[in-house]
Amino acid sequence: MTTFNHRTPPTRRRVLAATLLAVTGALLAALPAAAQDYPTKPITLVVGYPPGGSTDLMGRLVGTELSNRLGQPVVIENVGGAGGTIGAQKVANAAPDGYTLLVGSSNELAIAKLVTPRTVKYGPANFTPIGLIGSQPLVLVASTAAGVKNAGDFTQLVKKNPGKFSYGSSGVGTALHLAGEMVKEQGGLFMTHIPYRGVAPLTSDLMGGNLEFGVFVLSSGLPHIKSGKVVALGTTAAKRSQATPDIPALAELPQFKNVDIESWFALMGPAKLPQPVVAKLKKALAETLQSPDFRQKMAAAGSGVAAPGVDVQKFWDGEIAKYTRIVQFAKIEE
């Protein structure tokens, strides 16, 4: 390393100083330039579920839009298993360069750590939030054999017969399970939870009259509701979904006024993403959320679009607090 002392000639000192300044300036200029050039190669967008589910659909819709705006291919990588947590862990471990991103849902981003703390090793500190994408309400349904037509009938029937009836979800610790437990908590109801390995066997038992009640993601339940094979009792968001204005929100009934739980989706990167990369991704996502074509496709899937500029960290913290209370109430654990 070059050092100066009183013996160094003034002219040489000036030359060396100018050289050092030029080199330092070039290095500093190169840092933002690399970020400004981002992306220069394809981006991998990890989805922690097999193809065909709601998170996969969200990833493909967002991936197409981001590719159009960033000028590089966005390749979907389905890393299924463990309720989305394997895919989330992969992104948490990825290099923070913006070339490996996650479209994650509330299950793996907020609920899994509460239910399986010994298995899930990541948390909010392991990600850089880029933005919320949207959300989808869940829907409480009844088998046609249950003989109820609305949430009021459901409440009366279950209260008169504590412990007699069961409701199903797609698995322990999923958003569907937590929604069912929130309904029980708010309504003062006693029902048994039956976890299923996915939506298909849950649907089969509901249609066959082997199960009285169930919770679906709205997009999954809607075809069966429209066909009359199950009865919609109410959605779980605070207000009616724009996609299904004819289905009441459970919160419209006084006993369920605090029922407010949805399956939400967010775009995440690994922790310590460079700020210029984050800014470019946020801009591309904000433009996506305002695209009429994207909004139309989201509505067709039964999903609402997030408002641009939502403080993701604040939202995330609030959701974790909400889920913590339900997990403690229901004593859901690993």
XYZ file of C-alpha atoms in Angstrom:
334
model
C 0.000 0.000 0.000
C 1.351 3.467 -0.854
C 1.978 5.784 2.113
C 3.032 9.403 2.274
C 5.747 10.873 4.474
C 7.634 14.127 4.735
C 10.314 12.781 2.392
C 7.929 12.170 -0.533
C 8.404 14.944 -3.141
C 5.392 17.315 -3.429
C 4.905 16.594 -7.138
C 4.897 12.847 -6.569
C 2.491 13.250 -3.653
C 0.080 15.146 -5.862
C 0.304 12.498 -8.604
C -0.226 9.638 -6.163
C -3.127 11.430 -4.485
C -4.784 12.070 -7.823
C -4.298 8.428 -8.801
C -5.831 7.183 -5.560
C -8.797 9.505 -5.963
C -9.340 8.321 -9.527
C -9.180 4.636 -8.556
C -11.532 5.169 -5.575
C -13.970 7.090 -7.750
C -13.948 4.351 -10.374
C -14.660 1.677 -7.751
C -17.520 3.655 -6.230
C -18.983 4.335 -9.647
C -18.793 0.657 -10.540
C -20.980 -0.422 -7.577
C -24.179 1.406 -8.568
C -23.443 0.797 -12.244
C -23.648 -2.958 -11.663
C -26.979 -2.526 -9.915
C -28.229 -0.130 -12.585
C -27.468 -2.745 -15.242
C -29.508 -5.359 -13.320
C -30.753 -7.714 -14.585
C -28.260 -8.976 -17.148
C -29.386 -12.619 -17.114
C -32.525 -14.680 -16.388
C -34.110 -14.465 -12.934
C -35.249 -17.586 -11.083
C -38.589 -17.170 -9.326
C -39.016 -19.913 -6.732
C -42.483 -21.210 -5.853
C -42.565 -23.574 -2.885
C -45.364 -25.747 -4.272
C -45.992 -28.050 -7.240
C -47.511 -26.575 -10.413
C -51.227 -25.871 -10.447
C -51.867 -24.352 -7.020
C -52.741 -20.786 -6.092
C -49.145 -19.792 -5.256
C -47.908 -21.291 -8.523
C -50.544 -19.349 -10.446
C -49.512 -16.161 -8.638
C -45.859 -16.805 -9.475
C -46.574 -17.335 -13.163
C -48.721 -14.201 -13.448
C -46.123 -12.066 -11.674
C -43.207 -13.712 -13.469
C -44.607 -12.835 -16.889
C -45.136 -9.214 -15.881
C -41.694 -8.842 -14.294
C -40.047 -10.335 -17.376
C -41.783 -7.783 -19.603
C -40.672 -4.913 -17.400
C -37.134 -6.023 -16.578
C -36.217 -7.243 -20.060
C -34.999 -10.670 -18.967
C -36.671 -14.089 -18.760
C -38.182 -14.942 -15.383
C -38.072 -18.715 -14.927
C -40.447 -20.390 -12.468
C -38.814 -23.072 -10.322
C -41.287 -25.227 -8.394
C -39.595 -26.472 -5.221
C -42.428 -28.355 -3.535
C -42.493 -29.945 -0.121
C -43.025 -29.213 3.562
C -45.807 -26.701 2.965
C -43.680 -24.316 0.925
C -40.850 -24.115 3.438
C -38.238 -25.922 1.320
C -38.592 -23.336 -1.434
C -38.524 -20.468 1.050
C -35.364 -21.851 2.667
C -33.701 -22.094 -0.747
C -34.264 -18.393 -1.368
C -33.179 -17.484 2.173
C -29.868 -19.270 1.432
C -29.422 -17.766 -2.058
C -26.856 -15.157 -3.034
C -28.252 -11.632 -2.501
C -27.856 -10.563 -6.117
C -31.487 -10.365 -7.262
C -31.344 -13.451 -9.477
C -33.151 -15.782 -7.070
C -36.500 -14.526 -5.764
C -39.495 -16.058 -4.019
C -43.210 -15.767 -4.529
C -44.267 -16.876 -1.081
C -47.587 -17.266 0.674
C -48.708 -16.679 4.235
C -48.228 -20.389 4.981
C -44.459 -20.539 4.599
C -43.699 -16.893 5.356
C -45.711 -16.400 8.546
C -47.429 -19.539 9.825
C -44.879 -22.356 9.440
C -42.377 -20.898 11.915
C -45.094 -20.688 14.577
C -46.273 -24.262 14.081
C -42.971 -26.043 13.384
C -40.280 -23.919 15.062
C -37.801 -26.794 15.299
C -38.033 -27.504 11.577
C -38.277 -24.018 10.060
C -34.938 -22.274 10.473
C -35.664 -19.013 8.667
C -37.609 -15.924 9.662
C -38.229 -12.340 8.491
C -34.561 -11.447 9.046
C -33.592 -13.880 6.276
C -35.495 -12.047 3.539
C -35.647 -8.693 1.810
C -39.325 -7.798 1.311
C -39.987 -6.408 -2.159
C -43.760 -6.087 -2.030
C -47.145 -7.641 -1.494
C -48.762 -9.076 -4.609
C -52.299 -9.788 -3.501
C -54.520 -11.873 -1.309
C -57.317 -14.341 -1.574
C -60.027 -14.943 0.997
C -60.853 -18.370 2.276
C -64.388 -19.674 2.340
C -66.226 -21.758 4.924
C -68.441 -24.326 3.224
C -70.917 -26.990 4.250
C -71.752 -30.357 2.790
C -75.223 -30.400 1.270
C -75.945 -33.225 3.726
C -75.410 -30.880 6.678
C -78.722 -29.167 5.937
C -77.566 -25.567 6.497
C -77.902 -22.687 4.062
C -75.950 -19.854 5.683
C -73.605 -18.902 8.526
C -76.504 -18.290 10.901
C -77.825 -21.840 10.401
C -74.291 -23.179 10.822
C -73.780 -21.366 14.135
C -77.082 -22.543 15.598
C -76.516 -26.143 14.557
C -72.985 -26.390 15.946
C -73.850 -24.594 19.205
C -76.742 -26.973 19.851
C -74.501 -29.980 19.223
C -71.056 -29.213 20.705
C -68.413 -31.693 19.582
C -70.698 -33.515 17.159
C -69.469 -31.922 13.950
C -66.107 -31.690 12.201
C -64.510 -29.373 9.695
C -61.676 -30.185 7.324
C -58.706 -28.273 5.970
C -55.787 -29.055 3.679
C -53.483 -29.772 6.618
C -52.331 -28.860 10.115
C -50.939 -25.351 10.389
C -52.184 -24.133 7.015
C -54.053 -20.858 6.578
C -57.213 -22.950 6.091
C -56.708 -24.635 9.464
C -56.105 -21.298 11.190
C -59.217 -19.841 9.553
C -61.327 -22.699 10.927
C -59.879 -22.170 14.389
C -60.542 -18.431 14.186
C -64.199 -19.181 13.369
C -64.370 -21.516 16.371
C -62.752 -18.945 18.650
C -64.902 -16.008 17.548
C -68.155 -17.979 17.502
C -67.536 -19.927 20.728
C -67.963 -23.169 18.802
C -66.723 -26.682 19.522
C -65.821 -28.654 16.373
C -63.151 -31.211 15.609
C -60.510 -30.377 13.007
C -59.814 -33.063 10.387
C -56.563 -32.430 8.476
C -56.400 -33.734 4.910
C -53.426 -34.216 2.616
C -54.549 -31.584 0.167
C -57.780 -30.236 -1.239
C -58.792 -33.256 -3.365
C -59.580 -35.700 -0.505
C -61.206 -32.887 1.483
C -63.494 -32.136 -1.462
C -64.317 -35.798 -1.924
C -65.423 -36.249 1.700
C -67.500 -33.065 1.670
C -69.308 -34.073 -1.512
C -69.800 -37.599 -0.238
C -71.370 -36.398 3.006
C -68.564 -37.902 5.115
C -67.604 -34.462 6.449
C -69.992 -31.678 7.455
C -67.861 -28.548 6.996
C -64.640 -27.445 5.371
C -62.437 -24.469 4.557
C -61.178 -23.797 1.035
C -59.146 -21.113 -0.636
C -61.854 -19.244 -2.544
C -60.506 -20.112 -5.990
C -60.415 -23.825 -5.079
C -63.904 -23.858 -3.595
C -65.652 -21.696 -6.166
C -66.213 -24.373 -8.857
C -67.871 -26.661 -6.290
C -69.943 -23.799 -4.891
C -71.151 -22.803 -8.361
C -72.033 -26.396 -9.199
C -74.073 -26.689 -5.994
C -71.988 -29.565 -4.642
C -71.123 -27.623 -1.465
C -72.819 -24.660 0.238
C -70.890 -21.412 0.782
C -71.433 -20.125 4.322
C -69.143 -17.097 4.166
C -65.737 -15.787 3.211
C -63.117 -15.069 5.842
C -61.927 -11.587 4.867
C -63.239 -8.503 6.649
C -65.343 -7.607 3.588
C -66.956 -9.476 0.714
C -64.672 -10.437 -2.120
C -65.159 -8.456 -5.322
C -64.854 -11.773 -7.143
C -67.886 -13.197 -5.281
C -70.082 -10.313 -4.121
C -73.000 -12.717 -3.645
C -71.167 -14.654 -0.894
C -71.381 -12.828 2.456
C -68.334 -12.257 4.607
C -68.569 -14.079 7.931
C -67.650 -10.762 9.581
C -71.115 -9.451 8.646
C -72.519 -11.489 11.554
C -71.917 -9.981 15.032
C -70.418 -13.170 16.454
C -67.847 -13.276 13.654
C -67.144 -9.555 13.358
C -63.423 -10.045 14.034
C -62.924 -12.888 11.566
C -60.350 -11.553 9.125
C -57.889 -13.975 7.595
C -56.758 -14.405 4.016
C -54.117 -16.281 2.098
C -51.692 -13.602 0.912
C -48.739 -13.601 -1.455
C -45.545 -11.563 -1.499
C -42.408 -11.136 -3.588
C -39.262 -11.679 -1.522
C -35.522 -11.794 -2.041
C -32.720 -13.024 0.191
C -31.558 -10.756 3.000
C -29.104 -7.948 2.132
C -30.238 -7.374 -1.450
C -28.491 -4.237 -2.785
C -30.756 -1.220 -2.510
C -30.586 -0.314 -6.232
C -31.728 -3.868 -7.099
C -34.560 -3.644 -4.554
C -35.624 -0.286 -6.006
C -35.745 -1.683 -9.549
C -37.767 -4.726 -8.442
C -40.179 -2.586 -6.425
C -40.754 -0.339 -9.423
C -41.436 -3.319 -11.698
C -43.823 -4.843 -9.155
C -45.671 -1.542 -8.627
C -46.191 -1.224 -12.384
C -47.422 -4.826 -12.456
C -49.997 -4.215 -9.734
C -51.392 -1.270 -11.693
C -51.613 -3.184 -14.976
C -55.280 -3.614 -16.052
C -54.459 -6.964 -17.662
C -52.822 -8.274 -14.481
C -55.689 -7.048 -12.320
C -58.217 -8.732 -14.600
C -56.353 -12.047 -14.408
C -56.118 -11.780 -10.614
C -59.851 -11.117 -10.351
C -60.571 -14.140 -12.548
C -58.548 -16.214 -10.060
C -60.574 -14.857 -7.136
C -57.702 -12.739 -5.836
C -57.484 -9.103 -4.854
C -54.470 -6.983 -5.824
C -52.360 -5.361 -3.127
C -52.106 -1.590 -3.031
C -48.685 -0.408 -4.233
C -46.412 0.921 -1.519
C -47.734 -1.163 1.381
C -45.147 -1.435 4.179
C -44.499 -5.170 3.839
C -42.560 -5.491 7.089
C -45.304 -3.816 9.116
C -47.967 -5.954 7.432
C -45.887 -9.087 7.987
C -45.411 -8.334 11.688
C -49.166 -7.794 12.106
C -50.001 -11.083 10.401
C -47.536 -13.007 12.569
C -49.119 -11.497 15.694
C -52.583 -12.532 14.464
C -51.501 -16.074 13.669
C -49.659 -16.403 16.976
C -52.894 -15.793 18.860
C -54.779 -18.427 16.837
C -52.008 -20.996 17.168
C -51.963 -20.496 20.927
C -55.772 -20.709 21.160
C -55.907 -23.946 19.159
C -52.720 -25.360 20.717
C -51.361 -26.143 17.275
C -47.853 -27.510 17.526
C -45.282 -29.647 15.785
